[in-house]
Coordinates of C-alpha atoms and ligand atoms in Angstrom, one line a residue:
M135 CA -28.2 -14.7 -6.0
S136 CA -24.6 -13.9 -6.8
I137 CA -24.9 -10.7 -9.7
A138 CA -22.8 -10.8 -13.3
F139 CA -22.5 -7.9 -14.6
P140 CA -22.3 -8.6 -18.4
K141 CA -18.8 -8.4 -20.6
P142 CA -17.5 -5.0 -21.5
D143 CA -17.8 -4.2 -24.9
E144 CA -14.2 -3.8 -26.0
A145 CA -15.2 -1.7 -28.9
I146 CA -16.3 1.2 -26.2
L147 CA -13.4 0.5 -23.9
S148 CA -10.6 1.3 -26.8
R149 CA -12.5 4.7 -27.8
R150 CA -12.4 6.0 -24.5
K151 CA -10.2 8.9 -25.0
D152 CA -13.1 9.4 -27.8
I153 CA -15.6 9.7 -25.7
I154 CA -14.3 11.7 -22.8
G155 CA -13.6 14.6 -25.8
G156 CA -16.8 14.5 -27.2
L157 CA -18.2 15.1 -23.7
G158 CA -15.5 17.9 -23.1
R159 CA -17.0 19.7 -26.0
I160 CA -20.5 19.3 -24.3
V161 CA -20.3 20.2 -20.6
A162 CA -17.0 22.3 -18.8
P163 CA -14.4 20.8 -17.7
E164 CA -15.7 20.9 -14.0
A165 CA -18.6 18.5 -15.0
L166 CA -16.7 15.8 -16.0
I167 CA -15.0 13.3 -14.3
V168 CA -11.9 11.4 -15.6
S169 CA -9.4 10.6 -13.5
E170 CA -9.8 7.7 -11.8
D171 CA -9.4 9.0 -7.7
E172 CA -12.7 10.5 -8.4
R173 CA -14.2 8.6 -10.5
R174 CA -14.6 5.7 -7.7
A175 CA -16.8 8.0 -5.3
F176 CA -20.0 6.7 -8.7
E177 CA -19.1 3.4 -8.3
T178 CA -21.3 1.8 -6.6
D179 CA -24.8 3.6 -4.6
G180 CA -27.0 1.5 -1.2
L181 CA -25.9 -1.9 -2.6
T182 CA -22.6 -2.0 -1.8
A183 CA -21.4 -5.0 -2.0
Y184 CA -21.5 -4.3 -6.0
R185 CA -19.8 -2.2 -7.9
Q186 CA -18.4 -0.9 -11.2
M187 CA -15.8 1.5 -12.8
P188 CA -17.5 3.6 -14.9
L189 CA -15.7 5.2 -17.9
A190 CA -16.3 8.7 -17.8
V191 CA -18.4 10.4 -14.8
V192 CA -20.8 13.9 -16.6
L193 CA -22.5 16.4 -14.0
P194 CA -24.9 18.4 -16.4
S195 CA -26.7 21.8 -15.1
S196 CA -29.3 21.9 -18.2
T197 CA -31.4 19.7 -19.9
E198 CA -29.8 21.1 -23.1
E199 CA -26.7 19.8 -22.2
I200 CA -27.9 16.3 -21.1
S201 CA -29.6 16.2 -24.3
A202 CA -26.7 16.6 -26.9
I203 CA -25.0 13.7 -23.8
M204 CA -27.8 11.6 -25.2
R205 CA -27.6 12.2 -29.0
F206 CA -23.7 12.0 -28.2
C207 CA -24.2 8.8 -26.4
Q208 CA -26.3 7.8 -28.9
E209 CA -23.9 8.4 -32.0
N210 CA -21.3 6.5 -30.1
G211 CA -23.1 3.0 -28.6
V212 CA -22.3 4.5 -25.7
K213 CA -24.5 3.2 -22.8
V214 CA -25.7 5.9 -20.4
V215 CA -26.3 5.1 -16.3
P216 CA -28.1 8.3 -14.9
R217 CA -28.0 8.7 -11.4
G218 CA -29.4 10.7 -8.7
A219 CA -27.9 10.3 -5.5
G220 CA -26.4 7.2 -5.4
T221 CA -28.9 5.8 -2.9
S222 CA -30.9 2.9 -4.5
L223 CA -30.7 -0.6 -2.5
C224 CA -31.2 -3.0 -5.4
G225 CA -28.0 -1.8 -7.6
G226 CA -30.6 0.9 -9.9
A227 CA -27.5 4.2 -9.9
I228 CA -24.1 0.6 -10.4
P229 CA -22.1 1.9 -13.4
Q230 CA -20.9 -0.5 -16.4
A231 CA -17.4 0.0 -17.4
D232 CA -18.4 0.3 -20.6
A233 CA -21.1 3.0 -20.0
I234 CA -21.4 6.9 -18.7
V235 CA -23.1 8.0 -15.0
L236 CA -25.3 11.1 -15.7
G237 CA -25.9 12.4 -12.8
V238 CA -28.1 15.4 -12.2
S239 CA -27.1 16.6 -9.0
K240 CA -26.1 20.1 -9.8
M241 CA -29.3 21.3 -11.5
N242 CA -31.7 21.1 -7.9
R243 CA -33.3 24.5 -8.0
V244 CA -36.7 25.0 -7.3
L245 CA -38.6 26.8 -10.8
D246 CA -41.8 27.2 -9.7
V247 CA -43.8 26.6 -6.5
D248 CA -47.4 27.6 -6.6
F249 CA -49.5 27.6 -3.5
Q250 CA -53.0 28.1 -4.9
N251 CA -52.6 25.7 -7.3
R252 CA -50.5 23.4 -5.3
I253 CA -47.9 22.0 -7.4
A254 CA -44.1 22.8 -7.6
R255 CA -42.2 22.9 -10.7
V256 CA -38.6 21.4 -9.2
E257 CA -34.9 20.6 -11.3
T258 CA -34.6 16.5 -10.2
G259 CA -31.7 17.2 -8.7
I260 CA -33.3 18.2 -5.9
T261 CA -33.3 16.7 -2.8
N262 CA -36.3 15.2 -1.5
L263 CA -36.6 16.8 1.5
G264 CA -35.7 19.8 -0.7
I265 CA -39.0 20.3 -1.5
S266 CA -40.6 20.6 1.2
Q267 CA -38.0 22.3 2.9
A268 CA -38.7 25.7 -0.2
V269 CA -42.4 24.8 0.8
A270 CA -42.2 24.7 4.7
H271 CA -43.2 29.0 5.3
E272 CA -46.8 28.4 3.8
G273 CA -47.1 25.5 6.0
F274 CA -46.9 23.3 2.7
F275 CA -44.8 19.5 2.3
Y276 CA -44.2 16.9 -0.2
A277 CA -45.6 13.7 1.1
P278 CA -43.6 10.6 0.1
D279 CA -40.7 10.2 2.5
P280 CA -38.2 8.1 1.7
S281 CA -36.0 7.4 5.0
S282 CA -33.0 8.7 2.6
Q283 CA -35.2 11.9 2.5
L284 CA -32.0 13.6 3.4
A285 CA -29.7 12.5 0.2
C286 CA -32.0 10.6 -2.9
T287 CA -33.1 12.6 -5.3
I288 CA -36.3 13.6 -7.3
A289 CA -35.2 11.9 -9.6
G290 CA -34.1 9.1 -8.2
N291 CA -37.1 9.0 -6.5
I292 CA -39.7 9.4 -9.9
A293 CA -36.9 6.8 -11.2
M294 CA -38.2 4.0 -8.5
N295 CA -41.4 5.3 -7.8
S296 CA -40.3 5.5 -4.8
G297 CA -42.4 5.3 -0.5
G298 CA -42.1 6.2 3.0
A299 CA -43.4 5.7 6.5
H300 CA -46.2 8.7 5.3
C301 CA -47.2 7.2 2.0
L302 CA -50.2 4.7 3.6
K303 CA -52.2 8.1 3.7
Y304 CA -50.8 9.8 0.6
G305 CA -49.4 7.4 -1.8
V306 CA -46.1 7.0 -3.2
T307 CA -44.0 8.8 -6.0
T308 CA -46.5 8.1 -9.0
N309 CA -49.9 9.3 -6.8
N310 CA -47.6 12.7 -6.4
L311 CA -46.1 13.4 -9.7
L312 CA -47.8 15.7 -12.0
G313 CA -45.4 16.2 -14.8
V314 CA -42.1 15.5 -15.9
T315 CA -39.4 15.9 -18.5
L316 CA -37.2 13.7 -20.1
V317 CA -35.1 13.7 -22.2
Q318 CA -34.8 10.8 -24.3
I319 CA -32.2 9.0 -26.2
D320 CA -31.9 10.6 -29.2
G321 CA -32.0 14.2 -27.5
T322 CA -34.6 14.6 -28.0
V323 CA -36.9 16.6 -25.0
V324 CA -40.1 15.6 -24.6
Q325 CA -43.0 16.7 -22.2
I326 CA -45.3 14.3 -20.0
G327 CA -48.0 14.9 -18.3
G328 CA -48.4 18.9 -17.0
E329 CA -49.8 20.5 -14.0
H330 CA -52.8 19.6 -14.3
L331 CA -54.5 16.0 -13.0
D332 CA -53.5 13.0 -15.5
S333 CA -53.7 13.4 -19.2
A334 CA -55.6 13.0 -22.2
G335 CA -54.3 9.2 -23.9
Y336 CA -52.1 6.5 -22.2
D337 CA -50.7 7.0 -18.7
L338 CA -47.2 7.7 -19.7
L339 CA -46.2 9.4 -16.6
G340 CA -47.0 5.8 -14.9
L341 CA -45.0 4.5 -17.3
I342 CA -41.6 6.8 -16.8
T343 CA -43.1 6.6 -13.0
G344 CA -40.2 3.3 -11.7
S345 CA -39.3 2.8 -15.0
E346 CA -35.6 3.1 -12.8
G347 CA -33.8 4.9 -15.3
Q348 CA -34.3 2.2 -18.4
L349 CA -36.9 5.1 -21.1
G350 CA -35.1 8.4 -20.7
V351 CA -33.8 10.3 -18.4
V352 CA -35.6 13.2 -15.9
T353 CA -34.2 16.3 -15.9
E354 CA -37.7 18.4 -14.7
A355 CA -40.8 17.5 -13.1
V356 CA -44.0 19.0 -11.3
V357 CA -45.3 17.3 -8.3
R358 CA -48.3 17.7 -6.0
I359 CA -47.5 19.5 -2.7
L360 CA -50.0 19.8 0.5
R361 CA -50.8 21.8 3.0
A362 CA -49.9 19.9 6.1
A363 CA -52.7 18.9 9.6
E364 CA -53.1 20.5 11.9
G365 CA -51.2 18.3 14.5
A366 CA -49.6 14.6 14.6
R367 CA -49.5 12.3 16.6
P368 CA -47.5 8.5 16.8
A369 CA -48.7 5.9 19.3
L370 CA -46.4 2.9 20.1
F371 CA -48.2 -0.1 20.8
G372 CA -45.6 -3.4 21.6
F373 CA -46.3 -7.0 21.6
E374 CA -45.0 -10.0 22.8
R375 CA -45.5 -11.8 20.1
V376 CA -44.8 -11.0 16.7
E377 CA -48.1 -12.8 15.2
D378 CA -50.7 -10.4 17.0
A379 CA -48.5 -7.0 15.5
G380 CA -49.2 -8.4 12.5
A381 CA -53.4 -9.3 13.0
C382 CA -53.4 -6.3 14.3
T383 CA -52.3 -4.4 11.1
A384 CA -53.9 -6.4 9.5
A385 CA -57.7 -5.7 11.0
I386 CA -56.6 -2.0 11.4
I387 CA -56.2 -1.5 7.6
A388 CA -59.6 -3.9 7.6
A389 CA -61.7 -1.7 9.9
G390 CA -61.0 1.0 7.2
I391 CA -58.6 3.0 8.9
I392 CA -55.7 5.0 7.1
P393 CA -54.1 6.2 9.8
V394 CA -50.8 8.4 7.9
A395 CA -48.5 6.2 8.6
L396 CA -48.5 2.3 9.8
E397 CA -44.9 1.3 11.1
Y398 CA -43.9 -2.2 12.1
M399 CA -40.7 -2.9 13.9
D400 CA -39.3 -6.6 15.9
K401 CA -37.2 -7.1 18.4
P402 CA -34.0 -6.5 16.8
A403 CA -34.9 -3.8 14.9
I404 CA -36.4 -2.2 18.6
Q405 CA -33.6 -3.3 20.0
I406 CA -30.8 -1.1 16.9
C407 CA -32.7 1.3 17.4
E408 CA -33.3 2.2 20.7
A409 CA -29.6 1.7 21.1
F410 CA -28.9 4.8 18.3
A411 CA -32.4 7.2 19.3
H412 CA -33.0 6.9 22.3
A413 CA -37.0 7.2 21.2
G414 CA -38.1 5.6 24.4
Y415 CA -39.4 2.1 22.5
P416 CA -40.5 -0.9 25.1
L417 CA -37.6 -3.3 25.0
D418 CA -39.5 -6.4 27.3
V419 CA -41.8 -6.4 23.6
E420 CA -41.2 -9.4 20.7
A421 CA -43.3 -6.5 17.9
M422 CA -44.0 -3.0 18.1
L423 CA -46.3 -0.8 16.0
I424 CA -45.6 2.7 15.6
V425 CA -49.5 3.7 14.2
E426 CA -49.4 7.7 13.9
V427 CA -53.0 10.0 12.5
E428 CA -53.6 13.4 11.8
G429 CA -55.7 16.3 12.4
S430 CA -57.3 18.8 14.8
D431 CA -56.9 17.2 18.1
Q432 CA -60.5 16.0 18.3
E433 CA -60.4 13.7 15.5
I434 CA -56.7 12.1 16.4
D435 CA -58.1 11.5 20.0
D436 CA -61.4 10.0 18.3
M437 CA -59.4 7.8 15.9
L438 CA -56.3 7.1 18.6
R439 CA -59.6 5.5 20.7
R440 CA -60.8 3.6 17.7
I441 CA -57.6 2.1 17.1
V442 CA -56.7 1.4 20.5
A443 CA -60.7 -1.1 21.0
I444 CA -59.4 -2.9 18.0
A445 CA -56.3 -3.4 19.2
E446 CA -56.8 -4.6 22.4
P447 CA -57.8 -8.1 21.6
F448 CA -54.6 -8.6 20.2
R449 CA -53.2 -8.2 23.8
P450 CA -50.7 -5.3 23.7
K451 CA -48.3 -4.8 26.1
T452 CA -47.7 -1.6 26.4
I453 CA -49.3 0.9 24.6
K454 CA -47.9 4.7 24.3
V455 CA -49.2 7.5 23.1
S456 CA -46.7 10.4 22.1
Q457 CA -47.0 13.5 24.3
S458 CA -44.9 15.4 22.7
E459 CA -43.4 16.8 19.9
A460 CA -40.1 15.8 21.3
E461 CA -41.2 12.6 21.5
S462 CA -42.9 12.2 18.1
A463 CA -39.7 13.1 16.9
A464 CA -37.9 11.2 18.5
I465 CA -40.2 7.8 17.4
W466 CA -39.5 9.0 14.0
K467 CA -35.9 9.2 14.8
G468 CA -35.5 6.0 16.3
R469 CA -37.4 4.7 13.0
K470 CA -36.0 6.4 9.9
S471 CA -32.4 5.5 11.5
A472 CA -33.4 2.1 11.0
F473 CA -31.2 0.7 8.4
G474 CA -28.3 3.4 9.4
A475 CA -28.7 2.2 13.1
T476 CA -28.3 -1.9 11.8
G477 CA -25.5 -1.3 10.2
R478 CA -23.7 -0.2 13.1
V479 CA -24.3 -3.5 14.7
A480 CA -24.1 -5.8 11.4
D481 CA -23.4 -6.6 8.1
Y482 CA -27.2 -6.2 6.0
I483 CA -28.8 -6.8 3.0
C484 CA -32.1 -5.0 3.1
M485 CA -35.1 -6.3 0.9
D486 CA -37.9 -4.6 0.2
G487 CA -41.4 -7.3 -1.3
T488 CA -44.5 -6.3 -0.8
I489 CA -48.3 -9.0 0.4
P490 CA -51.5 -8.8 0.7
T491 CA -51.5 -7.1 4.4
G492 CA -53.6 -10.3 5.4
Q493 CA -50.5 -12.4 4.8
L494 CA -48.2 -10.7 7.6
P495 CA -48.4 -13.2 10.1
Y496 CA -47.5 -16.2 8.0
V497 CA -45.2 -14.5 6.5
L498 CA -43.1 -12.7 9.0
R499 CA -43.3 -16.8 10.8
R500 CA -41.8 -17.8 7.9
I501 CA -38.9 -15.1 7.6
D502 CA -37.9 -16.0 10.9
E503 CA -37.7 -19.1 9.8
I504 CA -36.0 -19.2 6.2
T505 CA -33.0 -16.8 8.8
K506 CA -33.1 -19.3 11.4
S507 CA -32.0 -22.5 8.4
Y508 CA -29.2 -19.9 7.4
G509 CA -27.6 -19.3 10.6
L510 CA -28.6 -15.8 10.3
G511 CA -30.2 -12.5 11.7
V512 CA -32.5 -11.0 10.6
A513 CA -34.3 -7.1 12.1
N514 CA -37.6 -6.7 10.6
V515 CA -39.1 -3.1 9.9
F516 CA -41.5 -2.6 6.7
H517 CA -44.3 -0.2 6.1
A518 CA -46.9 -2.6 7.9
G519 CA -49.9 -0.4 6.3
D520 CA -49.4 -1.3 2.6
G521 CA -47.4 -5.3 3.6
N522 CA -44.1 -3.6 2.2
L523 CA -41.6 -5.6 4.3
H524 CA -37.8 -4.9 4.5
P525 CA -36.4 -7.4 6.4
L526 CA -32.9 -6.8 7.6
V527 CA -30.8 -9.9 7.0
M528 CA -27.7 -9.1 8.8
F529 CA -24.2 -11.6 8.1
N530 CA -20.3 -10.6 9.1
I531 CA -18.9 -10.0 5.2
N532 CA -15.5 -11.3 7.1
K533 CA -16.6 -14.3 7.3
P534 CA -16.5 -16.6 4.3
G535 CA -19.5 -17.4 2.4
E536 CA -22.0 -15.1 5.2
M537 CA -22.9 -13.0 2.6
E538 CA -23.7 -15.5 0.2
K539 CA -26.5 -17.7 2.2
A540 CA -27.8 -13.7 3.2
E541 CA -28.7 -12.9 -0.5
A542 CA -29.4 -16.6 0.0
V543 CA -32.0 -15.7 2.3
G544 CA -33.0 -12.5 0.2
E545 CA -34.0 -14.6 -2.5
E546 CA -36.0 -16.7 -0.7
I547 CA -37.9 -14.4 1.1
L548 CA -38.8 -12.6 -2.2
K549 CA -40.1 -15.5 -3.8
L550 CA -42.4 -16.5 0.0
C551 CA -43.7 -13.0 -1.0
V552 CA -45.0 -13.7 -4.5
E553 CA -46.2 -17.3 -3.7
V554 CA -48.1 -15.7 -1.5
G555 CA -49.8 -13.3 -3.8
G556 CA -47.3 -9.8 -3.4
C557 CA -45.1 -8.2 -5.6
L558 CA -40.6 -8.7 -5.5
T559 CA -40.5 -4.8 -4.7
G560 CA -42.4 -2.3 -3.4
E561 CA -40.4 1.3 -3.2
H562 CA -36.8 -0.5 -4.6
G563 CA -36.9 -0.7 -7.6
V564 CA -35.3 -4.3 -9.3
G565 CA -31.8 -2.8 -10.6
I566 CA -29.3 -5.9 -10.2
E567 CA -30.3 -6.9 -6.5
K568 CA -33.9 -8.6 -7.7
R569 CA -33.4 -8.6 -12.0
D570 CA -32.3 -12.7 -11.6
L571 CA -35.6 -12.9 -10.3
M572 CA -38.4 -11.2 -12.0
T573 CA -39.4 -14.7 -13.9
H574 CA -41.2 -15.9 -10.8
Q575 CA -42.7 -13.0 -10.8
F576 CA -43.8 -13.0 -14.7
S577 CA -44.1 -15.4 -17.2
A578 CA -41.6 -15.7 -21.0
T579 CA -44.7 -13.8 -22.8
D580 CA -45.3 -10.6 -19.7
L581 CA -41.2 -9.8 -19.3
A582 CA -41.3 -9.7 -23.4
Q583 CA -44.3 -7.2 -24.0
Q584 CA -42.2 -5.2 -21.3
M585 CA -39.1 -5.2 -23.6
R586 CA -40.7 -4.2 -26.2
V587 CA -42.2 -1.5 -24.4
R588 CA -38.0 -0.9 -22.9
S589 CA -36.8 -0.6 -26.4
V590 CA -40.1 1.8 -28.2
F591 CA -37.9 4.2 -25.8
D592 CA -34.2 3.1 -26.3
P593 CA -33.8 0.7 -29.1
L594 CA -30.2 0.2 -28.5
W595 CA -30.0 -0.2 -24.5
L596 CA -28.2 2.0 -23.9
L597 CA -29.7 3.2 -20.6
N598 CA -29.0 1.8 -17.8
P599 CA -28.5 -1.4 -19.3
A600 CA -28.7 -4.6 -17.4
K601 CA -31.0 -3.8 -15.2
V602 CA -34.7 -5.3 -14.8
F603 CA -34.0 -7.8 -17.4
P604 CA -32.3 -10.9 -17.1
L605 CA -29.6 -11.0 -19.2
E606 CA -30.5 -13.8 -21.4
G607 CA -34.1 -12.3 -21.7
R608 CA -32.4 -9.1 -22.8
L609 CA -31.5 -11.5 -26.1
A610 CA -34.1 -13.4 -26.3
A611 CA -36.9 -10.0 -27.1
Ligands
FAD297 C1 -30.5 4.1 4.3 C2 -31.6 4.9 2.9 C3 -33.3 4.4 3.2 C4 -33.6 4.3 2.8 N1 -35.2 4.2 2.4 C5 -36.2 4.7 1.3 C6 -37.5 4.3 2.3 O1 -37.7 4.7 2.9 N2 -38.4 4.1 0.6 C7 -38.0 4.1 -0.2 O2 -38.7 4.4 -1.8 N3 -36.6 3.9 -0.5 C8 -35.7 3.9 0.5 N4 -34.1 3.8 0.0 C9 -34.1 3.5 -1.5 C10 -33.1 5.0 -1.9 O3 -33.2 6.0 -1.6 C11 -34.4 5.4 -3.3 O4 -34.3 4.6 -4.3 C12 -35.0 6.6 -3.4 O5 -35.9 7.0 -4.8 C13 -33.4 6.6 -5.3 O6 -32.4 8.7 -5.0 P1 -31.4 8.3 -5.5 O7 -31.5 10.5 -5.7 O8 -30.3 8.5 -4.6 O9 -31.1 7.9 -7.2 P2 -29.9 7.1 -7.4 O10 -29.8 6.1 -6.4 O11 -28.9 7.6 -7.9 O12 -30.8 5.9 -8.1 C14 -31.8 5.5 -8.6 C15 -32.2 4.7 -9.5 O13 -32.9 5.6 -10.8 C16 -32.3 6.0 -11.6 N5 -31.8 7.6 -12.4 C17 -31.8 8.5 -11.4 N6 -32.2 9.7 -11.9 C18 -32.9 9.6 -13.0 C19 -32.9 10.9 -13.6 N7 -32.7 12.0 -13.5 N8 -34.2 9.9 -15.0 C20 -33.8 8.8 -15.1 N9 -33.7 8.5 -14.0 C21 -32.9 8.4 -13.3 C22 -31.5 5.4 -11.2 O14 -30.7 5.1 -13.1 C23 -31.4 4.7 -10.9 O15 -32.3 3.7 -11.7 C24 -33.5 4.0 1.0 C25 -31.9 3.9 0.8 C26 -31.3 4.4 2.0 C27 -29.8 4.3 1.7

């Protein structure tokens, strides 16, 4: 799965000075980044194996500035790669040599909070965690919680329809978003959705969510905020067999219980995360589930009792219920640091596919077999409750050929997800990483129809080009 970038447009490259001049007439000098050293900070994202130096980077401060930039880019045939914090794991924010990067990080204000109606209006450069922090004093929070929430922006969350450990109960971004302000490539500003539930007409908000920066630049968002539950408590269940953890997950979901979170970690992941976070994870098991429930103390006790009863036939070797806030925090610190902690011991690529939860035992066995057949290691950590896998395929970048092997493993795993009735991406998006695998999920007719939708918003394909759709497919559309 070696990823190709299209050849840059020489005509655009030769006009770089004029393009920079045009952008400089729209934004303040400090909002325009042109030197090679400073542009380097934007040449990649969370998919660090791939990089491209952008033509220039522009960091506007308002919707009006973004509108003017977009109009200028459309008139001059300049490609635009929207960017939040650059934490995308699928290369969604990686630039192209003949494109500008348009970052919203300076637009990070909370514009309005309405606790009575449980909504917050924000500029989209605000971090995911920043929203919860802004409403915490009244006992509220914003539910979707990607592990990158300290850094990633709501702009990126909307573009990728991001999820997180606590999305099993509360839903992912699309379920917590009510409206957006979208700047289209011709500079037009449109309001989609609003402060109310649902809208008349087509579900354009659903279309924009997960559109990976290809339909417009989202500058403001209205999100749902929720009152935090009275209490929450995670419990750890350790199993001697991977299959038992998978089957136990499927049984909990099949019983109709919706914990707030139901996370899976296999032995390598447990050991890596425990060494980093000292979370009290059991080290003598092959797989572990973190199951968190919330409510009053009595509700928590009741639900945990039911979950323990469901788990018992799968013979858990460890059952450990958190006894304090500190213990709960340590359990989540371990899980949420999984990617960073893995990065301490190996290079890795993080895959992101979904499967029907009933297929977990089979898929976990196959992931192990596939990885071993390439002589590589894998740490599995994922949102098991909704079947969203994150195998971290480990390799050594200094060993020639190992990264290519890791990519081949990743490709086989994603094809496996599709084969068992799942999907190429659960929450990280397609970007460049899975672009060339889209033909395994969709027929040529399906893809052509999706590309037509894209063309309605961006007829010249200037917005985040070379992502999501196979390059040759674009020409045929
Ligand atoms: C350690 C780590 C843990 C992670 N954990 C999770 C997790 O638990 N769950 C999860 O879902 N993801 C996770 N991610 C992936 C990543 O954080 C998310 O995809 C996140 O939403 C990206 O946000 P960002 O601000 O960094 O966006 P960027 O990476 O900058 O951009 C992501 C996409 O959004 C588009 N975009 C950016 N701004 C705009 C805009 N204003 N308008 C339109 N399009 C725009 C970009 O073009 C790109 O396609 C993780 C990443 C890391 C590095």
